[in-house]
Short mmCIF file of C-alpha atoms in Angstrom, two decimals:
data_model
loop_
_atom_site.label_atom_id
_atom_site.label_comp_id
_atom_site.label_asym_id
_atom_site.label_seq_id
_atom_site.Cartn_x
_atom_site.Cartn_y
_atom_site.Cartn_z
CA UNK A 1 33.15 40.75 50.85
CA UNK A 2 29.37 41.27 50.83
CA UNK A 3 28.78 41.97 47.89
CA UNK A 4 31.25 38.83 46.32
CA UNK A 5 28.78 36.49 48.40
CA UNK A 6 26.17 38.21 47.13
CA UNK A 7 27.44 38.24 43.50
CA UNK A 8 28.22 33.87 43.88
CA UNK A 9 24.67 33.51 45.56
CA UNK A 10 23.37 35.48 42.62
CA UNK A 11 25.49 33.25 40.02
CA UNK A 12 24.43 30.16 42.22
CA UNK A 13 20.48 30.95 41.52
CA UNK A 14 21.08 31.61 37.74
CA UNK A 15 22.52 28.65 37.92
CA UNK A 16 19.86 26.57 39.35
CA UNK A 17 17.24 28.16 37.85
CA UNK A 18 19.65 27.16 34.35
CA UNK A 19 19.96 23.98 35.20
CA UNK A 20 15.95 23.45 35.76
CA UNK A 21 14.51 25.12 32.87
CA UNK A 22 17.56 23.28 30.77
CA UNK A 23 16.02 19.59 32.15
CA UNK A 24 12.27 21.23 31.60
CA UNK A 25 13.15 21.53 27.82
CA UNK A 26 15.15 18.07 27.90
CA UNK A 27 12.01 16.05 29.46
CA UNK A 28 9.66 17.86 26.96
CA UNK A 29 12.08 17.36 23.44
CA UNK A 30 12.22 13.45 25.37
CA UNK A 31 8.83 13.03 25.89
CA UNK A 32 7.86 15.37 21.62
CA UNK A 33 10.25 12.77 20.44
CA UNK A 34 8.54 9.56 21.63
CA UNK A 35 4.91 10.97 20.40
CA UNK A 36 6.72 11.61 17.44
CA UNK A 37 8.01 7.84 17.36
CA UNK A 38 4.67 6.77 18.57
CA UNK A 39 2.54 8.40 15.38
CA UNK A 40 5.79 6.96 12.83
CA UNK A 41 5.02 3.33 14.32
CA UNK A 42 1.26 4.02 14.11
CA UNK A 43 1.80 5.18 10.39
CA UNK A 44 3.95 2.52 9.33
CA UNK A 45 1.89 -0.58 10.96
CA UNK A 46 -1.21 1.04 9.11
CA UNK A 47 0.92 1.15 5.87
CA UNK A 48 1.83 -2.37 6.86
CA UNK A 49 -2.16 -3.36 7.50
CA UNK A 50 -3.11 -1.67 3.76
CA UNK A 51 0.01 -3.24 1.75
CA UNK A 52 -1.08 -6.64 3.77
CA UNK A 53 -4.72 -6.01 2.72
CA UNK A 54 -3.48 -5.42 -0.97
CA UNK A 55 -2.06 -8.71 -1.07
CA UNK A 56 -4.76 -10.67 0.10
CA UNK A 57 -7.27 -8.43 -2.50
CA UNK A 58 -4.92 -9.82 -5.66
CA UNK A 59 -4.63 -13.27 -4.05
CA UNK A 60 -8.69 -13.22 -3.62
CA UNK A 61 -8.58 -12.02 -7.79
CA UNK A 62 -5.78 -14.37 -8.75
CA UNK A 63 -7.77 -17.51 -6.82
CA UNK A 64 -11.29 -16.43 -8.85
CA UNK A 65 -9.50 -15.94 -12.15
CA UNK A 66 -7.94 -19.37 -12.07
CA UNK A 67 -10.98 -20.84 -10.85
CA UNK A 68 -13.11 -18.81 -13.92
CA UNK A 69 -9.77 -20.19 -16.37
CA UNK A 70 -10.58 -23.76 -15.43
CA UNK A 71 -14.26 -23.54 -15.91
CA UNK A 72 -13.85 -21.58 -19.25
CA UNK A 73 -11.21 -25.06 -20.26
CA UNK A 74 -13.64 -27.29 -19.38
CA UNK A 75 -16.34 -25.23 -21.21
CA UNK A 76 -13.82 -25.19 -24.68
CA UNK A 77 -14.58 -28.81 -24.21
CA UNK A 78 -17.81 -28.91 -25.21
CA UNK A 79 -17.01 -26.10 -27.96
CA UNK A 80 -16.75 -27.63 -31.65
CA UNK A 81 -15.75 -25.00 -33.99
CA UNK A 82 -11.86 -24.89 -33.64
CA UNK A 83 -10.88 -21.12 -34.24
CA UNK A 84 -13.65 -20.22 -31.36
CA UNK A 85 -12.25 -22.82 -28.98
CA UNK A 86 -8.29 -21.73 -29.81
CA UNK A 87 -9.94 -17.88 -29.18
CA UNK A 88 -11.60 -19.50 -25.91
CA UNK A 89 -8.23 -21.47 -24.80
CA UNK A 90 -6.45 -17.96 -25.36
CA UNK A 91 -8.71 -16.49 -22.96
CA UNK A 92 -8.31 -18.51 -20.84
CA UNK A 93 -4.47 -18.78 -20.63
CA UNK A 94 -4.60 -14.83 -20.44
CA UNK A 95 -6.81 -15.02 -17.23
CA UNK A 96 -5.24 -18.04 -16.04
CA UNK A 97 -2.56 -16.06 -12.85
CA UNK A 98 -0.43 -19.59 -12.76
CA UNK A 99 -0.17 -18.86 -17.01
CA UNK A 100 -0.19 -15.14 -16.86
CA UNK A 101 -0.12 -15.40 -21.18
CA UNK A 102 -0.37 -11.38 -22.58
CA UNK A 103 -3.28 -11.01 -24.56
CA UNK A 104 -2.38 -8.88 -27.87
CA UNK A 105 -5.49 -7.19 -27.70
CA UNK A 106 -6.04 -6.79 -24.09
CA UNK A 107 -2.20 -7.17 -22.99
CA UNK A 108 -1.13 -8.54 -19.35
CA UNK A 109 -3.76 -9.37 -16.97
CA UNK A 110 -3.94 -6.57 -14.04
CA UNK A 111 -4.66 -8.77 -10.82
CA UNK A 112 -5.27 -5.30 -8.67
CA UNK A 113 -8.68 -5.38 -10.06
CA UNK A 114 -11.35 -7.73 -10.30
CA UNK A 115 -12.01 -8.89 -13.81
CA UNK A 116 -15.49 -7.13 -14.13
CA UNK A 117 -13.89 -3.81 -12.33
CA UNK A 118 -10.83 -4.42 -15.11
CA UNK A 119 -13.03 -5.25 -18.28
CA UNK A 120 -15.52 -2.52 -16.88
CA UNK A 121 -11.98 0.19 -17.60
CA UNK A 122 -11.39 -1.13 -20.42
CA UNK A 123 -14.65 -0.68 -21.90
CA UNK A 124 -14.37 2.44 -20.47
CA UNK A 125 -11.08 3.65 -22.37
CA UNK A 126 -12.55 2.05 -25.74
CA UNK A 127 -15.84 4.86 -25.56
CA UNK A 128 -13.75 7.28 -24.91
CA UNK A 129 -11.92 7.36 -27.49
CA UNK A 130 -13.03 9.93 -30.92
CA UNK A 131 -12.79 8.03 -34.00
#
């Protein structure tokens, strides 16, 4: 009869000592998983912050190479030979974001880069090449 008591206090302790190592590991995964969460959210607002910071770059572009497109109109204006003001107005339309004409030399306008910045590449990928 000893020994039975012995054997449930024995089975009792596991038991216990079971049950609080089991809710050890349970607050620990809990408390992994929210840091976890935490560093996702962290990660995704800065994603959010650098997509949102894209945007306003190309909007910042766009806004200077319509405002650039309207002076380079006004300037074809002034301009008398007609094949160099149709080359100017073509320019123009190309830069133009609200026009967004392809150029068939320089194709469609890339508003991720300022014009110099875009120009400067192009230049860029013109010397590189071995004729």
């Amino acid at each position: 009869m000893i020994k039975s008591v012995q054997f449930i206090i024995a089975i009792y302790e596991f038991y216990k000592e079971y049950i609080s190592v089991r809710k050890e590991r349970l607050v620990r995964e809990e408390e992994e998983r929210k840091q976890k969460e935490e560093k996702e959210r962290k990660i995704q607002r800065a994603e959010h912050i650098n997509d949102e910071k894209k945007k306003v770059q190309k909007l910042i572009i766009e806004a200077r190479d319509y405002k650039t497109s309207k002076q380079i109109r006004e300037y074809a204006k002034t301009v008398k030979d007609p094949e160099y003001k149709d080359w100017i107005l073509q320019k123009a339309s190309w830069l133009d974001p609200t026009i967004h004409k392809e150029d068939e030399i320089l194709g469609k306008r890339d508003y991720s880069k300022d014009l110099k910045e875009y120009l400067k590449d192009s230049l860029e990928i013109e010397s590189d090449r071995y004729w």
